[in-house]
mmCIF file of C-alpha atoms and ligand atoms in Angstrom:
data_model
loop_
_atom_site.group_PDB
_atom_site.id
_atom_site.type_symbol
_atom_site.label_atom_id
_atom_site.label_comp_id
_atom_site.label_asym_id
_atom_site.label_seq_id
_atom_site.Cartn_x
_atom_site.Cartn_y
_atom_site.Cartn_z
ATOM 1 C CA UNK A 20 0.000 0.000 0.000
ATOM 2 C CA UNK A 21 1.191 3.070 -0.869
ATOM 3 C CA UNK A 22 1.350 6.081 2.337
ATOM 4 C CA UNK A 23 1.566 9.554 2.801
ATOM 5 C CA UNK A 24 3.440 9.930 5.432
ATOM 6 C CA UNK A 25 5.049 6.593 6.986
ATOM 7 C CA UNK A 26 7.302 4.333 5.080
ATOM 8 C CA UNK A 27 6.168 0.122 5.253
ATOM 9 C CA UNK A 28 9.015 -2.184 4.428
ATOM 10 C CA UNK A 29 9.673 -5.779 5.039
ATOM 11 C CA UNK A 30 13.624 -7.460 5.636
ATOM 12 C CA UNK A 31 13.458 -11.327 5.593
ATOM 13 C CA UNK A 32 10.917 -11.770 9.341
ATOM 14 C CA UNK A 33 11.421 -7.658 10.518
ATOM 15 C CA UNK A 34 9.334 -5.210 9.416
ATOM 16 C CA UNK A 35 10.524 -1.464 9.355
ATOM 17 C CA UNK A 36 7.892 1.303 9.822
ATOM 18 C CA UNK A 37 9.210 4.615 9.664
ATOM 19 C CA UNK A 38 7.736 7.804 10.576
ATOM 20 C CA UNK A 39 8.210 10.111 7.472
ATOM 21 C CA UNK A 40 7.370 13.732 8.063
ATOM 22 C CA UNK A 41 10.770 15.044 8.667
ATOM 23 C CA UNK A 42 10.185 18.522 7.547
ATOM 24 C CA UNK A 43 7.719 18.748 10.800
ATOM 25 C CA UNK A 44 10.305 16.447 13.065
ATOM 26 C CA UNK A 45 7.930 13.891 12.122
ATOM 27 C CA UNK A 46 4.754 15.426 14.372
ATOM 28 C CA UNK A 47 1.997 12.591 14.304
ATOM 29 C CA UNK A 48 -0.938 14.446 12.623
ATOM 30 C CA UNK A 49 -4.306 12.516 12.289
ATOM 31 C CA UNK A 50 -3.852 11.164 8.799
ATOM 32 C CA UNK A 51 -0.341 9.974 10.113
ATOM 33 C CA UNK A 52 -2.119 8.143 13.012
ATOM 34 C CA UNK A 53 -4.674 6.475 10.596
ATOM 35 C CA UNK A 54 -2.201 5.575 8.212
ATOM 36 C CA UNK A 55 0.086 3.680 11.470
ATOM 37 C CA UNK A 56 -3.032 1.862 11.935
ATOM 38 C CA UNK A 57 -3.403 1.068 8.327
ATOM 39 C CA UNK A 58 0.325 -0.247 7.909
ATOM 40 C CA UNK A 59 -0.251 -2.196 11.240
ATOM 41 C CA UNK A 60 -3.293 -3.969 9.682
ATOM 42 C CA UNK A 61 -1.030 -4.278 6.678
ATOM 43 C CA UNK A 62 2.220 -6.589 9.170
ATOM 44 C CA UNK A 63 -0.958 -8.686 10.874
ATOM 45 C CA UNK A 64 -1.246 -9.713 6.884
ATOM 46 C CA UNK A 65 2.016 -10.787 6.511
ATOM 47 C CA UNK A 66 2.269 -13.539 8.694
ATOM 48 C CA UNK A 67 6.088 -13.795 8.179
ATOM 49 C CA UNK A 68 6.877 -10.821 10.197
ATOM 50 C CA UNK A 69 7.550 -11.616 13.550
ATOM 51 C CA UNK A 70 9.334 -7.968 14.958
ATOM 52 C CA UNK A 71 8.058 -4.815 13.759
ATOM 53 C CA UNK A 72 10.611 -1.648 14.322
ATOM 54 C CA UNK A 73 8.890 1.524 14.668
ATOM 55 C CA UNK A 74 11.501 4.906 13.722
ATOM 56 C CA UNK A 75 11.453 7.924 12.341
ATOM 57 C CA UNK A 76 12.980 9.462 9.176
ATOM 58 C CA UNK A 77 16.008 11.215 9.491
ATOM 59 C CA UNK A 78 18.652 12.088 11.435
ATOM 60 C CA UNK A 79 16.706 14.889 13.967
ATOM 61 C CA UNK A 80 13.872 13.123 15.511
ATOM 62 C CA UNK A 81 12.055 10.007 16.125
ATOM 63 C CA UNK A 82 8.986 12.012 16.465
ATOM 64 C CA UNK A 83 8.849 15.676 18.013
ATOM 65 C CA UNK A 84 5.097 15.126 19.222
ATOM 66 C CA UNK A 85 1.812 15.241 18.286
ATOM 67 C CA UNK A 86 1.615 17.594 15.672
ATOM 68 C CA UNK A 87 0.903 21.436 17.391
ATOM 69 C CA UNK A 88 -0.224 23.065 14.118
ATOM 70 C CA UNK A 89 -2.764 20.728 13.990
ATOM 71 C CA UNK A 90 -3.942 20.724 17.793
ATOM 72 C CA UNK A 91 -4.030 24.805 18.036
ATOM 73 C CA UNK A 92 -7.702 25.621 16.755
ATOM 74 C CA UNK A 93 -9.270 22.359 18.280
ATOM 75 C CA UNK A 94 -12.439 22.431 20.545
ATOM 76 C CA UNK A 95 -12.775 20.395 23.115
ATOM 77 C CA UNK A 96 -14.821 17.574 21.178
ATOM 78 C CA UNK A 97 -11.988 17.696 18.751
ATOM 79 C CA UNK A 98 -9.378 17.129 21.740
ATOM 80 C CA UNK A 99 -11.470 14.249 22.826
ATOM 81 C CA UNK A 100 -11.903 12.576 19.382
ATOM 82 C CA UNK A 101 -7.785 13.392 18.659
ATOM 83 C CA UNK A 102 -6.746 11.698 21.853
ATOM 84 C CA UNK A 103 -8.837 8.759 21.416
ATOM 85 C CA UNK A 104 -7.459 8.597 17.798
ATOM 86 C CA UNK A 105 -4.025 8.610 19.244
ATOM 87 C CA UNK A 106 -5.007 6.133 21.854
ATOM 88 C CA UNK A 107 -6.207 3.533 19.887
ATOM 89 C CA UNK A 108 -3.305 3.634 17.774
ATOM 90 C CA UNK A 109 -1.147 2.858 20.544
ATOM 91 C CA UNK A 110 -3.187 0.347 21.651
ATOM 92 C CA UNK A 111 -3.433 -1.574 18.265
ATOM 93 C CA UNK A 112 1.037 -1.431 18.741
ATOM 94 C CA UNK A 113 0.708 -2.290 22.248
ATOM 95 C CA UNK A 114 -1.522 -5.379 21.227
ATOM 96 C CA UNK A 115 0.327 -6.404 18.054
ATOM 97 C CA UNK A 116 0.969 -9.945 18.007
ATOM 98 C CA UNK A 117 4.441 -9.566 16.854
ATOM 99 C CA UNK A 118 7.443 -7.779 18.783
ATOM 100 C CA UNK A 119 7.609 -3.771 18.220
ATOM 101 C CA UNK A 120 10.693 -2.101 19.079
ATOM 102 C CA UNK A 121 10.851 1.266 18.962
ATOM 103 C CA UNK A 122 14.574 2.623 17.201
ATOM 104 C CA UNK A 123 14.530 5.968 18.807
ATOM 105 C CA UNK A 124 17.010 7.728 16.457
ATOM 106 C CA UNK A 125 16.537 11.889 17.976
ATOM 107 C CA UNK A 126 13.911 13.738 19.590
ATOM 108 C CA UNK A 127 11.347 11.820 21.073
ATOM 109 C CA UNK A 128 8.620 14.646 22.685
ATOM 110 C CA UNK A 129 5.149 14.155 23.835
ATOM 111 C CA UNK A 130 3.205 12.369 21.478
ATOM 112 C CA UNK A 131 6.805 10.178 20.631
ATOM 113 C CA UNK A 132 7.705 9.355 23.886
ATOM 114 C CA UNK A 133 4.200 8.251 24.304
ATOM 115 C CA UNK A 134 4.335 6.112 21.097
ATOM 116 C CA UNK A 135 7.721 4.952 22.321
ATOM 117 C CA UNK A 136 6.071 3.645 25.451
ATOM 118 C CA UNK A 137 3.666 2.020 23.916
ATOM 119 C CA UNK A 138 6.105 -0.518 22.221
ATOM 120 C CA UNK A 139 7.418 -3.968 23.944
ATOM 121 C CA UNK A 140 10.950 -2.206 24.377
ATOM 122 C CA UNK A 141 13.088 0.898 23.199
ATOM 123 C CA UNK A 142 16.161 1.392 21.787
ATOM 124 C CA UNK A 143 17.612 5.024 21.404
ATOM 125 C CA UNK A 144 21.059 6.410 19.529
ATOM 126 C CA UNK A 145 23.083 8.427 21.728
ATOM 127 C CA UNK A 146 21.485 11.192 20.504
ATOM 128 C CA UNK A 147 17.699 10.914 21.338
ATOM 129 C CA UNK A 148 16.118 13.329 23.583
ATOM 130 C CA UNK A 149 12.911 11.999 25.685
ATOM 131 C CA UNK A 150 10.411 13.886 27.351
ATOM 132 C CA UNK A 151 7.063 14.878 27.790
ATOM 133 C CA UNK A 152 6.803 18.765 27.253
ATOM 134 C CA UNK A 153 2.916 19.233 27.060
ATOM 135 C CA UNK A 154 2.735 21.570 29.969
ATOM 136 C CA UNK A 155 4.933 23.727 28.007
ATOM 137 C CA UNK A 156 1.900 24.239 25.820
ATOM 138 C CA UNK A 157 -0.474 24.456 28.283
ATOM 139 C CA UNK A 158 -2.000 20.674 28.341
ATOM 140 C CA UNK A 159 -0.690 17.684 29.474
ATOM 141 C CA UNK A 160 0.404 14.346 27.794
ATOM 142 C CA UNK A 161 -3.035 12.758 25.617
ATOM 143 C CA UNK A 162 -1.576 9.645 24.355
ATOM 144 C CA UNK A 163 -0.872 7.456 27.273
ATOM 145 C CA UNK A 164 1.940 9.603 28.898
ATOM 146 C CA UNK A 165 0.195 9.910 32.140
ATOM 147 C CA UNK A 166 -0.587 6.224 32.309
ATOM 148 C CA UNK A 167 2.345 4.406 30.441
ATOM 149 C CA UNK A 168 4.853 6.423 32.197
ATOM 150 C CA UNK A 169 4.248 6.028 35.278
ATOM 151 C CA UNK A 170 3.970 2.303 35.309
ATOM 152 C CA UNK A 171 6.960 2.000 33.430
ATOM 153 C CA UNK A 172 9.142 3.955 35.958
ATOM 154 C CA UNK A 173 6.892 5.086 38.782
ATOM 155 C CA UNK A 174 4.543 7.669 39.744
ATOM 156 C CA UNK A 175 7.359 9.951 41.217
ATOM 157 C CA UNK A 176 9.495 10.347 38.288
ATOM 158 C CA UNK A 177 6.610 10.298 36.174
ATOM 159 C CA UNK A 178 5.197 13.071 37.539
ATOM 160 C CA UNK A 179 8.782 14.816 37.515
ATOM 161 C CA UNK A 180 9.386 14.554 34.301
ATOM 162 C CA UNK A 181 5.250 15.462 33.110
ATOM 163 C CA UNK A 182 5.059 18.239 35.445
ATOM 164 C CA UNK A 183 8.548 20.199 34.793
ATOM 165 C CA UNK A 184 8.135 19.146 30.681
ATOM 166 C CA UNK A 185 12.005 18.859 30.698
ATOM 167 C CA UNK A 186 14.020 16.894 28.381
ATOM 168 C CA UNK A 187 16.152 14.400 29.479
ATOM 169 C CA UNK A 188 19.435 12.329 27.561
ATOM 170 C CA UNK A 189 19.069 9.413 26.051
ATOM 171 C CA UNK A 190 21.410 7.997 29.030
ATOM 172 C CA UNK A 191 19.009 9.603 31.625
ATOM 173 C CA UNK A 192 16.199 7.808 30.033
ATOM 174 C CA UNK A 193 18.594 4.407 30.444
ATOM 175 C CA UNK A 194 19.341 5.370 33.660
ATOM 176 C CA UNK A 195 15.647 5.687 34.009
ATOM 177 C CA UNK A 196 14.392 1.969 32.955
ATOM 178 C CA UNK A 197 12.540 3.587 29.741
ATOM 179 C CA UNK A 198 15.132 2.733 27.324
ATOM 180 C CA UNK A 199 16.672 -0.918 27.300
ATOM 181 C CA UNK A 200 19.955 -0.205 25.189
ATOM 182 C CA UNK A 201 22.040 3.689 24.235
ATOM 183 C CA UNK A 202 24.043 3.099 21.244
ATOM 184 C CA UNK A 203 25.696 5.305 18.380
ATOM 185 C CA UNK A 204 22.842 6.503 16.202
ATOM 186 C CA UNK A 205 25.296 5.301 12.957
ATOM 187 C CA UNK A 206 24.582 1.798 14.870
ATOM 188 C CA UNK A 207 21.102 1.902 15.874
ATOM 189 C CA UNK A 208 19.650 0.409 13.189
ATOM 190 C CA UNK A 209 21.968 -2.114 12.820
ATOM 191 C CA UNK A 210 21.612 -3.349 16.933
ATOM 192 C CA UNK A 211 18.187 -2.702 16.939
ATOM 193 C CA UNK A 212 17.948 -5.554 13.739
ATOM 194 C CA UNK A 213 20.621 -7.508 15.521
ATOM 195 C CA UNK A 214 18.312 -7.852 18.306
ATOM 196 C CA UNK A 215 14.817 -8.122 16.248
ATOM 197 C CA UNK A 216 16.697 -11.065 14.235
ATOM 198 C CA UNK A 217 17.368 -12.767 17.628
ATOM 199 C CA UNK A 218 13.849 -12.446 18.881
ATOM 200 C CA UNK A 219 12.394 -13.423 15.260
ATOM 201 C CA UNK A 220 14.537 -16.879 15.187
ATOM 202 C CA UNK A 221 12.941 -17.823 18.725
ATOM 203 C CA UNK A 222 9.742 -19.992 18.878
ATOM 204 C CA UNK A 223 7.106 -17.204 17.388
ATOM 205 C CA UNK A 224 3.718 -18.993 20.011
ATOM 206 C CA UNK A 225 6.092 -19.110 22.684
ATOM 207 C CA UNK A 226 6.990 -14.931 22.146
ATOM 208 C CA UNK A 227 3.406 -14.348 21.539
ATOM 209 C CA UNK A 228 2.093 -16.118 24.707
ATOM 210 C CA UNK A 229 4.791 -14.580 26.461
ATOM 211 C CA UNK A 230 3.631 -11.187 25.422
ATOM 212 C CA UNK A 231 0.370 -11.767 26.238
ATOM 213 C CA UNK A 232 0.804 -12.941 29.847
ATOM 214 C CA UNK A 233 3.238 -10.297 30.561
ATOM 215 C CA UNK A 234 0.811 -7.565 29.216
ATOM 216 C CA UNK A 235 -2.218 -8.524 30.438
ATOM 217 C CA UNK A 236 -0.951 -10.065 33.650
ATOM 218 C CA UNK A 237 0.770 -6.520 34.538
ATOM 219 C CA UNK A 238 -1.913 -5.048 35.880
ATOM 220 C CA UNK A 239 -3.328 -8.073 37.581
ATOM 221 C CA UNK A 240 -3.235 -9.109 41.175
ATOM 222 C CA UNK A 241 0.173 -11.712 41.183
ATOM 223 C CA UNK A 242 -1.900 -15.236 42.394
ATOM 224 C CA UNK A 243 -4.401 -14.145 39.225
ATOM 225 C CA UNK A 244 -1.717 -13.504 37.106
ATOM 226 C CA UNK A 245 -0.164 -16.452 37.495
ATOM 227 C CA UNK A 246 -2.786 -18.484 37.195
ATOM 228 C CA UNK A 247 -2.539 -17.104 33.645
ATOM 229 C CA UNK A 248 0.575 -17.890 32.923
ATOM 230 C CA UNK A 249 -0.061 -21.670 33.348
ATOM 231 C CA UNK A 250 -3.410 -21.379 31.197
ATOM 232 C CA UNK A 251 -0.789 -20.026 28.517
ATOM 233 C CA UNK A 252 1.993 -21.930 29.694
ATOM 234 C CA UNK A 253 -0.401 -25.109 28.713
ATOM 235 C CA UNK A 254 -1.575 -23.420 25.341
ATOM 236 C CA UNK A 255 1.877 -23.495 24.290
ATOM 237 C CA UNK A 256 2.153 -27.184 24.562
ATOM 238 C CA UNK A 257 -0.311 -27.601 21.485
ATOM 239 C CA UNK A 258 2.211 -25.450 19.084
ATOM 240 C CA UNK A 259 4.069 -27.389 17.143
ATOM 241 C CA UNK A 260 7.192 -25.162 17.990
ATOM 242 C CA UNK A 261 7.033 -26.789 21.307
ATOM 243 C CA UNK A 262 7.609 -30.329 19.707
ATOM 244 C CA UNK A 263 9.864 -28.767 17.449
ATOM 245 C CA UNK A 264 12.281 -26.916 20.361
ATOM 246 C CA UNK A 265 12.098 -29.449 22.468
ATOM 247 C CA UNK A 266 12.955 -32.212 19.877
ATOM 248 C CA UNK A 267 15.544 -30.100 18.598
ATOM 249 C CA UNK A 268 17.231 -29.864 22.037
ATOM 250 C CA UNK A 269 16.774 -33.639 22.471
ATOM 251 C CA UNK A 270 18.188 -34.294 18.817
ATOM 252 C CA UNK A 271 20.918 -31.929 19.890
ATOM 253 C CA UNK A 272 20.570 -29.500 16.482
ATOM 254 C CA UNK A 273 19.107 -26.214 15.778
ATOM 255 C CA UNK A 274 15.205 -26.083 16.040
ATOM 256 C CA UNK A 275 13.513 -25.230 12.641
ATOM 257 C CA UNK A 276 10.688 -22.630 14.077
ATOM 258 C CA UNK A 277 7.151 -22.582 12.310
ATOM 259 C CA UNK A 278 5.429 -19.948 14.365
ATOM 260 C CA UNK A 279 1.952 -22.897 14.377
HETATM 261 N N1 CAA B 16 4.123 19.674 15.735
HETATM 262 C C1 CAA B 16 4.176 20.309 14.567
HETATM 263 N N2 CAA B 16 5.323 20.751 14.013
HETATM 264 C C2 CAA B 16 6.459 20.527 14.693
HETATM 265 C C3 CAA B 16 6.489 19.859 15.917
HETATM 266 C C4 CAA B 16 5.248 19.411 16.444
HETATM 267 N N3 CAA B 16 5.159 18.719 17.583
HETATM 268 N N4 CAA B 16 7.754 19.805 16.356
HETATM 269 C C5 CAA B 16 8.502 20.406 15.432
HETATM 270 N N5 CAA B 16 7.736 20.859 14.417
HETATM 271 C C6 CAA B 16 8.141 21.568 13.216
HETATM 272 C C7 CAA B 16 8.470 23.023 13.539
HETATM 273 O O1 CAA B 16 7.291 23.802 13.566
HETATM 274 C C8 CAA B 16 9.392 23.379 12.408
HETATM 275 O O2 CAA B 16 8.616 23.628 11.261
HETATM 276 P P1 CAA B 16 8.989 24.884 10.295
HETATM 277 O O3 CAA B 16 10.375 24.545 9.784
HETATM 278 O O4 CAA B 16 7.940 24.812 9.236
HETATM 279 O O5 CAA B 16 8.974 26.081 11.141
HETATM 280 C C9 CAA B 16 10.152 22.076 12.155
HETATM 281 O O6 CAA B 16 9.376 21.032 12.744
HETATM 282 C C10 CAA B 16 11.513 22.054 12.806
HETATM 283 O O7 CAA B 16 11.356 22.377 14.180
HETATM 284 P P2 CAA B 16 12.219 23.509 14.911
HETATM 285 O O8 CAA B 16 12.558 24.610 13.962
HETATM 286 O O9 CAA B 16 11.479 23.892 16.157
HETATM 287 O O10 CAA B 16 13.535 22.676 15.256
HETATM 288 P P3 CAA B 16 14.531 22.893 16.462
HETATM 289 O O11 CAA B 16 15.691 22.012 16.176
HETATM 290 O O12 CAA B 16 14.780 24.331 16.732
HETATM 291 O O13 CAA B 16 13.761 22.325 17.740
HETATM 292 C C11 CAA B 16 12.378 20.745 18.924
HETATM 293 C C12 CAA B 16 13.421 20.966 17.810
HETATM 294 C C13 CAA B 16 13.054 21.018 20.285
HETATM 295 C C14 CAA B 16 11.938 19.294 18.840
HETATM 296 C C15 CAA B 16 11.188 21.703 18.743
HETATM 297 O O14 CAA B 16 10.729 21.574 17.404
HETATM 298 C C16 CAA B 16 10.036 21.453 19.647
HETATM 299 O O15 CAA B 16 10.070 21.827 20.805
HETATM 300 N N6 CAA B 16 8.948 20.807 19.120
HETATM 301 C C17 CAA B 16 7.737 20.580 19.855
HETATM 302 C C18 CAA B 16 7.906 19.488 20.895
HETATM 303 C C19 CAA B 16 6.642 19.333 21.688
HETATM 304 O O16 CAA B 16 6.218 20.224 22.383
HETATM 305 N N7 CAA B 16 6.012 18.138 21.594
HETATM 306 C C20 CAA B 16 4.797 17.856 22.290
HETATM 307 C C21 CAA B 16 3.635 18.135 21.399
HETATM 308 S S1 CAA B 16 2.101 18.051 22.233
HETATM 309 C C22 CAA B 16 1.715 16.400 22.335
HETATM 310 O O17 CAA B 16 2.460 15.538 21.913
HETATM 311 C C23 CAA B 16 0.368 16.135 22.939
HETATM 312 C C24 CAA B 16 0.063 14.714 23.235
HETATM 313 O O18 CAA B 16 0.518 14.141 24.215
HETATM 314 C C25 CAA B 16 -0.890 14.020 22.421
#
């Protein structure tokens, strides 16, 4: 399918989705949220993707935000109806069935810290700035910040970083727990595929299930939870990447992953 303002493409089991509004730092604009959700209808088609890696063109940002220009003359309805726009966009990355990882390759404000967040991990170039500026403007984060954020690294320096609207380094947001891995940004792409290849040649139910249980199980109470885990747990045992990992250990050779 042909887009606007994202770039789809598809290496061997990864697929690349790239942000592509650089002249506005990438600024996620309602046709650029639609067409995220179009592109991540268009990976559930093509069942041999098992890691999707969300960036953004260029060298400056990941994405600088939801896009301000945009925002300015909206009423309140149209507020409502953009955060819910942005929120089930997240949402549908959050609940892909395949790995997301988020290449964070420059500025990553508001609206792309929040779309950072809602991925299954980040990795940022040594260059990336993170932070969640809204207040600046006079609102306050509308895609997830106030929710994601805090669970990810508490409520305290959540509420730091939402409050004063600074930006922090790329090595704060390590320090942090929001990004997994700081590398060059020459290199990001390349360890961020390094990484997504190692995921993708791993038993795809088994990653999936995973997923799952840690997602939904997050929020749970921990005896629930777990009790979730072993419903899943069992699930896995009717995949034939189960027979085939566990044969393949027996058999002492490489297993041969299906993803059934
Ligand atoms: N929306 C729309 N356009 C944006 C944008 C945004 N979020 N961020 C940058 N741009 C545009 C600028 O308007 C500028 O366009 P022109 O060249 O046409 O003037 C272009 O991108 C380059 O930006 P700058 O000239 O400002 O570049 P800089 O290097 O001086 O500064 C920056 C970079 C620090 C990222 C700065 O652009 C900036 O502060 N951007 C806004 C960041 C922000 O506040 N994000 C939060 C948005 S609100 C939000 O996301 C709400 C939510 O939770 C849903």
């Amino acid at each position: 399918m042909e887009y606007k303002n994202i770039l789809l493409s598809f290496e061997d089991e990864i697929g690349i989705l790239t942000i592509n509004r650089p002249k506005a730092l990438n600024a996620l604009n309602r046709e650029t949220l639609n067409e995220i959700q179009l592109a991540l209808q268009e990976v559930k088609d093509h069942s041999e993707i098992k890691v999707l890696i969300l960036t953004g063109a260029g060298e400056r940002a990941f994405v600088a935000g939801a896009d301000i220009l945009e925002m300015k003359d909206m009423n309140s309805i149209e507020a409502l109806n953009f955060s819910k726009l942005g929120h089930h966009t997240l949402k549908m990355i959050q609940d892909l069935d395949r790995v997301v990882i988020a290449a964070v390759n420059g500025y990553a404000l508001g609206g792309g810290t929040e779309i950072a967040l809602a991925c299954d991990f980040i990795y940022a170039s040594e260059n990336a700035r993170f932070g969640l500026p809204e207040v600046t403007l006079g609102i306050f984060p509308g895609f997830g910040g106030t929710q994601r954020l805090p669970r990810l690294i508490g409520k305290g320096k959540a509420k730091e970083l939402i409050f004063t609207g600074k930006m922090i380094t790329a090595q704060e947001a390590y320090q942090m727990g929001i990004v997994n891995r700081v590398v060059p940004q020459a290199s990001l792409m390349e360890e961020t595929k390094k990484v997504a290849s190692q995921i993708a040649s791993n038993g795809t139910i088994g990653i999936r299930l995973a997923k799952m249980v840690i997602d939904a199980g997050y929020n749970m109470d921990l005896t629930e939870a777990c009790a979730l885990e072993s419903y899943a747990f069992g699930i896995g045992f009717a995949s034939e990447d189960q027979k085939e990992g566990m044969n393949a250990f027996v058999e002492k050779r490489k297993p041969n992953f299906k993803g059934r």
